mmCIF file of C-alpha atoms in Angstrom:
data_model
loop_
_atom_site.group_PDB
_atom_site.id
_atom_site.type_symbol
_atom_site.label_atom_id
_atom_site.label_comp_id
_atom_site.label_asym_id
_atom_site.label_seq_id
_atom_site.Cartn_x
_atom_site.Cartn_y
_atom_site.Cartn_z
ATOM 1 C CA MET A 192 -22.098 -4.253 -10.224
ATOM 2 C CA VAL A 193 -22.150 -0.728 -8.796
ATOM 3 C CA PHE A 194 -19.457 1.951 -8.565
ATOM 4 C CA GLU A 195 -18.732 2.745 -4.909
ATOM 5 C CA PRO A 196 -16.244 4.907 -2.950
ATOM 6 C CA PHE A 197 -14.387 3.268 -0.058
ATOM 7 C CA ASN A 198 -15.492 6.286 1.995
ATOM 8 C CA THR A 199 -16.359 9.931 1.311
ATOM 9 C CA GLN A 200 -12.980 11.435 2.159
ATOM 10 C CA GLU A 201 -10.374 12.845 -0.199
ATOM 11 C CA GLY A 202 -8.128 10.110 -1.560
ATOM 12 C CA ALA A 203 -10.621 7.262 -1.035
ATOM 13 C CA PHE A 204 -10.551 4.329 -3.465
ATOM 14 C CA MET A 205 -13.320 3.794 -6.012
ATOM 15 C CA TYR A 206 -14.238 0.181 -6.674
ATOM 16 C CA LEU A 207 -16.833 -2.055 -8.318
ATOM 17 C CA ALA A 208 -19.047 -3.953 -5.876
ATOM 18 C CA VAL A 209 -21.841 -6.486 -6.208
ATOM 19 C CA LYS A 210 -25.106 -4.597 -5.711
ATOM 20 C CA ASP A 211 -26.829 -5.253 -2.393
ATOM 21 C CA MET A 212 -30.556 -5.254 -3.170
ATOM 22 C CA ASN A 213 -31.301 -4.350 0.463
ATOM 23 C CA LYS A 214 -28.969 -1.361 0.531
ATOM 24 C CA PRO A 215 -29.020 1.691 -1.751
ATOM 25 C CA GLY A 216 -25.821 2.407 -3.633
ATOM 26 C CA THR A 217 -23.970 5.710 -3.633
ATOM 27 C CA LYS A 218 -25.637 8.310 -5.830
ATOM 28 C CA PHE A 219 -23.558 10.553 -8.077
ATOM 29 C CA ILE A 220 -24.154 13.883 -9.810
ATOM 30 C CA ILE A 221 -22.679 15.347 -12.996
ATOM 31 C CA ASN A 222 -21.185 18.790 -12.386
ATOM 32 C CA GLU A 223 -21.237 21.714 -14.825
ATOM 33 C CA ASP A 224 -17.611 21.004 -15.763
ATOM 34 C CA ARG A 225 -18.626 17.392 -16.581
ATOM 35 C CA SER A 226 -16.847 15.931 -13.562
ATOM 36 C CA MET A 227 -18.702 13.469 -11.332
ATOM 37 C CA SER A 228 -19.221 13.805 -7.559
ATOM 38 C CA PRO A 229 -20.944 11.794 -4.821
ATOM 39 C CA LYS A 230 -24.324 13.439 -4.276
ATOM 40 C CA LEU A 231 -23.811 13.592 -0.505
ATOM 41 C CA CYS A 232 -20.290 15.003 -0.861
ATOM 42 C CA PRO A 233 -20.216 17.390 -3.852
ATOM 43 C CA THR A 234 -16.908 18.961 -2.757
ATOM 44 C CA LEU A 235 -15.178 15.788 -4.015
ATOM 45 C CA CYS A 236 -15.070 14.350 -7.526
ATOM 46 C CA ILE A 237 -13.771 11.220 -9.227
ATOM 47 C CA GLY A 238 -10.161 11.501 -10.386
ATOM 48 C CA VAL A 239 -6.912 9.600 -10.687
ATOM 49 C CA SER A 240 -3.816 9.474 -8.497
ATOM 50 C CA THR A 241 -0.856 11.680 -9.364
ATOM 51 C CA TYR A 242 1.330 8.600 -9.856
ATOM 52 C CA PRO A 243 0.598 4.883 -10.511
ATOM 53 C CA MET A 244 0.121 3.118 -7.200
ATOM 54 C CA VAL A 245 2.156 0.304 -5.652
ATOM 55 C CA LEU A 246 0.456 -3.084 -5.594
ATOM 56 C CA LEU A 247 1.237 -6.770 -5.089
ATOM 57 C CA VAL A 248 2.377 -8.501 -8.281
ATOM 58 C CA ALA A 249 3.640 -12.021 -9.008
ATOM 59 C CA ARG A 250 7.093 -12.697 -7.605
ATOM 60 C CA ASP A 251 8.449 -13.150 -11.153
ATOM 61 C CA SER A 252 6.578 -10.227 -12.743
ATOM 62 C CA PRO A 253 8.701 -7.966 -14.982
ATOM 63 C CA ASN A 254 6.849 -5.106 -13.296
ATOM 64 C CA ARG A 255 8.097 -5.929 -9.796
ATOM 65 C CA ALA A 256 10.175 -3.294 -8.029
ATOM 66 C CA ILE A 257 13.920 -3.913 -7.704
ATOM 67 C CA PHE A 258 15.360 -1.502 -5.153
ATOM 68 C CA LYS A 259 18.696 0.202 -5.746
ATOM 69 C CA TYR A 260 19.651 0.270 -2.071
ATOM 70 C CA SER A 261 18.200 -3.063 -0.948
ATOM 71 C CA SER A 262 21.486 -4.136 0.695
ATOM 72 C CA GLU A 263 21.525 -0.902 2.709
ATOM 73 C CA LEU A 264 17.966 -1.578 3.878
ATOM 74 C CA LEU A 265 19.131 -4.928 5.243
ATOM 75 C CA ARG A 266 22.360 -3.605 6.711
ATOM 76 C CA GLU A 267 20.597 -0.783 8.587
ATOM 77 C CA LYS A 268 17.764 -3.015 9.851
ATOM 78 C CA GLY A 269 16.689 -1.980 13.348
ATOM 79 C CA ALA A 270 18.805 1.189 13.315
ATOM 80 C CA GLU A 271 16.515 4.082 14.207
ATOM 81 C CA GLY A 272 16.996 7.238 12.175
ATOM 82 C CA ASN A 273 18.951 5.547 9.353
ATOM 83 C CA ASN A 274 16.363 5.928 6.608
ATOM 84 C CA ILE A 275 17.223 4.667 3.119
ATOM 85 C CA SER A 276 16.065 6.227 -0.151
ATOM 86 C CA LEU A 277 13.675 3.911 -2.039
ATOM 87 C CA ASP A 278 15.123 4.386 -5.526
ATOM 88 C CA LEU A 279 14.467 1.731 -8.189
ATOM 89 C CA ILE A 280 16.742 0.067 -10.726
ATOM 90 C CA SER A 281 13.875 -1.885 -12.294
ATOM 91 C CA HIS A 282 12.334 1.426 -13.346
ATOM 92 C CA PRO A 283 15.249 3.794 -14.122
ATOM 93 C CA ASN A 284 15.067 7.331 -12.717
ATOM 94 C CA CYS A 285 12.068 6.336 -10.596
ATOM 95 C CA ALA A 286 11.425 5.597 -6.922
ATOM 96 C CA LEU A 287 8.653 4.929 -4.421
ATOM 97 C CA VAL A 288 6.914 8.267 -3.871
ATOM 98 C CA PRO A 289 3.642 9.526 -2.366
ATOM 99 C CA ALA A 290 0.985 8.691 -4.974
ATOM 100 C CA LEU A 291 -1.099 11.807 -4.277
ATOM 101 C CA ASP A 292 -0.256 15.509 -4.032
ATOM 102 C CA GLN A 293 -1.445 15.389 -0.423
ATOM 103 C CA HIS A 294 1.223 13.112 1.025
ATOM 104 C CA VAL A 295 -0.374 12.238 4.369
ATOM 105 C CA MET A 296 -4.113 12.128 5.066
ATOM 106 C CA LYS A 297 -6.188 11.271 8.093
ATOM 107 C CA SER A 298 -9.348 9.232 8.613
ATOM 108 C CA GLY A 299 -10.548 9.182 12.206
ATOM 109 C CA CYS A 300 -7.622 7.996 14.333
ATOM 110 C CA ILE A 301 -5.538 6.744 11.397
ATOM 111 C CA SER A 302 -2.953 8.699 9.397
ATOM 112 C CA TYR A 303 -2.194 7.161 6.002
ATOM 113 C CA SER A 304 -0.470 7.673 2.684
ATOM 114 C CA TYR A 305 -0.829 6.024 -0.714
ATOM 115 C CA LEU A 306 2.390 4.810 -2.338
ATOM 116 C CA GLY A 307 3.241 5.209 -5.998
ATOM 117 C CA ILE A 308 6.036 5.149 -8.567
ATOM 118 C CA GLY A 309 7.343 8.575 -9.549
ATOM 119 C CA PRO A 310 10.446 10.724 -10.142
ATOM 120 C CA ALA A 311 13.535 9.686 -8.185
ATOM 121 C CA GLU A 312 13.973 13.234 -6.852
ATOM 122 C CA ASN A 313 10.744 12.717 -4.858
ATOM 123 C CA ALA A 314 11.895 9.385 -3.382
ATOM 124 C CA LEU A 315 10.508 8.343 -0.024
ATOM 125 C CA LYS A 316 12.868 7.145 2.688
ATOM 126 C CA ALA A 317 12.250 4.201 4.985
ATOM 127 C CA ARG A 318 13.917 1.608 7.183
ATOM 128 C CA PHE A 319 13.303 -1.929 8.422
ATOM 129 C CA SER A 320 12.429 -2.462 12.082
ATOM 130 C CA LYS A 321 13.728 -5.451 14.018
ATOM 131 C CA ARG A 322 10.295 -7.025 13.443
ATOM 132 C CA ASN A 323 10.648 -6.709 9.648
ATOM 133 C CA GLU A 324 8.225 -3.784 9.438
ATOM 134 C CA ILE A 325 8.953 -1.069 6.872
ATOM 135 C CA ILE A 326 8.798 2.310 8.626
ATOM 136 C CA PHE A 327 8.576 5.454 6.506
ATOM 137 C CA GLU A 328 10.100 8.802 7.362
ATOM 138 C CA ILE A 329 6.914 10.708 6.472
ATOM 139 C CA GLY A 330 3.984 11.073 8.832
ATOM 140 C CA GLY A 331 6.050 10.422 11.928
ATOM 141 C CA GLY A 332 6.713 6.797 11.044
ATOM 142 C CA LEU A 333 3.951 5.388 8.828
ATOM 143 C CA LEU A 334 4.044 1.577 8.543
ATOM 144 C CA MET A 335 3.719 -0.341 5.283
ATOM 145 C CA ARG A 336 0.790 -2.726 4.884
ATOM 146 C CA ALA A 337 -1.569 -4.099 2.246
ATOM 147 C CA VAL A 338 -5.031 -2.545 2.163
ATOM 148 C CA SER A 339 -7.101 -4.327 4.848
ATOM 149 C CA ASN A 340 -3.982 -6.452 5.511
ATOM 150 C CA SER A 341 -5.052 -8.674 2.613
ATOM 151 C CA LEU A 342 -2.020 -10.244 0.936
ATOM 152 C CA ALA A 343 -3.821 -10.922 -2.325
ATOM 153 C CA PHE A 344 -2.517 -10.526 -5.874
ATOM 154 C CA GLY A 345 -3.357 -7.034 -7.179
ATOM 155 C CA ASN A 346 -4.093 -5.504 -3.780
ATOM 156 C CA PHE A 347 -2.683 -2.033 -3.177
ATOM 157 C CA ILE A 348 0.128 -1.269 -0.737
ATOM 158 C CA ILE A 349 -0.222 1.751 1.558
ATOM 159 C CA CYS A 350 1.327 2.985 4.794
ATOM 160 C CA THR A 351 -0.592 3.856 7.951
ATOM 161 C CA LYS A 352 -0.166 4.942 11.558
ATOM 162 C CA ASP A 353 -2.739 4.510 14.321
ATOM 163 C CA GLU A 354 -3.027 7.577 16.554
ATOM 164 C CA PHE A 355 -4.007 5.782 19.758
ATOM 165 C CA LEU A 356 -2.605 3.449 22.408
ATOM 166 C CA MET A 357 -2.052 -0.188 21.422
ATOM 167 C CA ALA A 358 -1.624 0.794 17.784
ATOM 168 C CA ARG A 359 -1.379 -1.936 15.166
ATOM 169 C CA ARG A 360 2.048 -3.057 14.084
ATOM 170 C CA GLY A 361 2.977 -3.005 10.427
ATOM 171 C CA GLN A 362 2.924 -6.119 8.295
ATOM 172 C CA GLN A 363 6.202 -7.955 7.889
ATOM 173 C CA PHE A 364 8.258 -7.766 4.701
ATOM 174 C CA MET A 365 11.544 -9.203 3.498
ATOM 175 C CA VAL A 366 14.183 -8.194 0.972
ATOM 176 C CA ASN A 367 14.802 -10.899 -1.640
ATOM 177 C CA GLU A 368 18.293 -11.659 -2.957
ATOM 178 C CA GLU A 369 17.605 -9.846 -6.237
ATOM 179 C CA GLY A 370 16.532 -6.645 -4.437
ATOM 180 C CA SER A 371 12.759 -7.017 -4.646
ATOM 181 C CA ILE A 372 10.566 -6.902 -1.528
ATOM 182 C CA SER A 373 7.903 -9.482 -0.603
ATOM 183 C CA PRO A 374 5.480 -9.923 2.293
ATOM 184 C CA VAL A 375 6.910 -12.498 4.714
ATOM 185 C CA GLU A 376 3.571 -14.342 4.663
ATOM 186 C CA ALA A 377 3.270 -14.212 0.862
ATOM 187 C CA PRO A 378 6.687 -14.898 -0.719
ATOM 188 C CA HIS A 379 4.975 -15.660 -4.047
ATOM 189 C CA LEU A 380 4.187 -11.926 -4.369
ATOM 190 C CA ALA A 381 6.311 -8.775 -4.495
ATOM 191 C CA LEU A 382 5.873 -5.017 -4.514
ATOM 192 C CA GLY A 383 5.335 -3.780 -8.052
ATOM 193 C CA PHE A 384 3.334 -1.584 -10.373
ATOM 194 C CA GLN A 385 1.036 -1.563 -13.387
ATOM 195 C CA VAL A 386 3.985 -0.028 -15.183
ATOM 196 C CA PRO A 387 6.326 -2.070 -17.422
ATOM 197 C CA GLY A 388 9.729 -2.554 -15.835
ATOM 198 C CA LYS A 389 13.084 -4.175 -16.498
ATOM 199 C CA ALA A 390 13.214 -6.557 -13.546
ATOM 200 C CA ASN A 391 13.715 -9.675 -15.637
ATOM 201 C CA THR A 392 16.408 -8.104 -17.815
ATOM 202 C CA ILE A 393 18.632 -6.897 -14.949
ATOM 203 C CA VAL A 394 18.344 -9.999 -12.746
ATOM 204 C CA SER A 395 20.460 -13.121 -13.317
ATOM 205 C CA ASP A 396 18.902 -16.216 -14.881
ATOM 206 C CA GLU A 397 19.465 -18.072 -11.616
ATOM 207 C CA LEU A 398 17.505 -15.520 -9.578
ATOM 208 C CA ILE A 399 14.757 -15.348 -12.211
ATOM 209 C CA ALA A 400 14.376 -19.133 -11.840
ATOM 210 C CA VAL A 401 14.041 -18.712 -8.067
ATOM 211 C CA ALA A 402 11.423 -16.019 -8.558
ATOM 212 C CA ARG A 403 9.445 -18.204 -10.968
ATOM 213 C CA SER A 404 9.477 -21.149 -8.600
ATOM 214 C CA LEU A 405 8.169 -18.966 -5.768
ATOM 215 C CA ALA A 406 5.537 -17.354 -7.996
ATOM 216 C CA GLY A 407 3.993 -20.780 -8.509
ATOM 217 C CA VAL A 408 3.525 -21.421 -4.793
ATOM 218 C CA LYS A 409 -0.088 -21.097 -3.638
ATOM 219 C CA ILE A 410 -0.499 -19.353 -0.293
ATOM 220 C CA GLN A 411 -3.884 -19.605 1.425
ATOM 221 C CA ASN A 412 -3.330 -16.971 4.128
ATOM 222 C CA THR A 413 -4.545 -13.913 2.190
ATOM 223 C CA ASN A 414 -7.487 -12.780 4.331
ATOM 224 C CA PRO A 415 -7.279 -9.761 6.675
ATOM 225 C CA ASP A 416 -5.858 -10.955 9.963
ATOM 226 C CA PHE A 417 -7.793 -11.173 13.201
ATOM 227 C CA LEU A 418 -5.934 -8.344 14.929
ATOM 228 C CA ASN A 419 -6.683 -5.950 12.066
ATOM 229 C CA ASN A 420 -10.432 -6.623 12.407
ATOM 230 C CA LEU A 421 -10.183 -6.282 16.185
ATOM 231 C CA TYR A 422 -8.466 -2.913 15.983
ATOM 232 C CA GLN A 423 -10.882 -1.644 13.332
ATOM 233 C CA LYS A 424 -13.737 -2.343 15.763
ATOM 234 C CA TYR A 425 -11.745 -0.601 18.502
ATOM 235 C CA ILE A 426 -11.231 2.467 16.275
ATOM 236 C CA CYS A 427 -14.951 2.614 15.418
ATOM 237 C CA SER A 428 -15.858 2.447 19.111
ATOM 238 C CA ILE A 429 -13.537 5.388 19.852
ATOM 239 C CA ILE A 430 -15.013 7.457 17.003
ATOM 240 C CA SER A 431 -18.611 6.684 18.054
ATOM 241 C CA LYS A 432 -17.852 7.790 21.635
ATOM 242 C CA LYS A 433 -16.434 11.094 20.380
ATOM 243 C CA GLU A 434 -19.556 11.711 18.300
#
């Protein structure tokens, strides 16, 4: 396994990858202050996000997010401009917040933001579209999606906006009866964190049983969808033409 950056831009993920014997891995250097940087991009260094990031957890996980204003999110669905604060009751005094100090970043034609759990006073605001997309107030309407559109357990949740015609739509989500949020195509998962929460102590036994039954359902459709791959190729073609 080798340690690789997703790309060489600020905020990029670091991950472990199987070494490709036909392709050299990213080289790193140790700086004088003992930090570590990619050799080809020494202005960056390896670090951690300001706040723990949002990811997909089991539908019955005690770490899943239970939203304080989930009923308002449903009631205001499709109403433009009526953004709801994403405060949590599963994690008292916390909310969904930008995970990094730089709230919105840009890579090519895509604006994006990482989502995290942080102080309630920094809560993000969002709304549901008529198509069940979650649209954030920041960045001119960033749309929630899983990284690479992969609805797999443990994958991170981000929000993005394509800055070109025929932009991708956001993935579809739904509010569960208990106040958690799940991908429509993966009801066995829910938004959550690697932070202990109180979800299973504030939810009724009946709703916990529902969550457990859904958590046991195996969904096969976890690969990035066709349209996402198509648009990624389209974005690359635009960038290559500009260069």
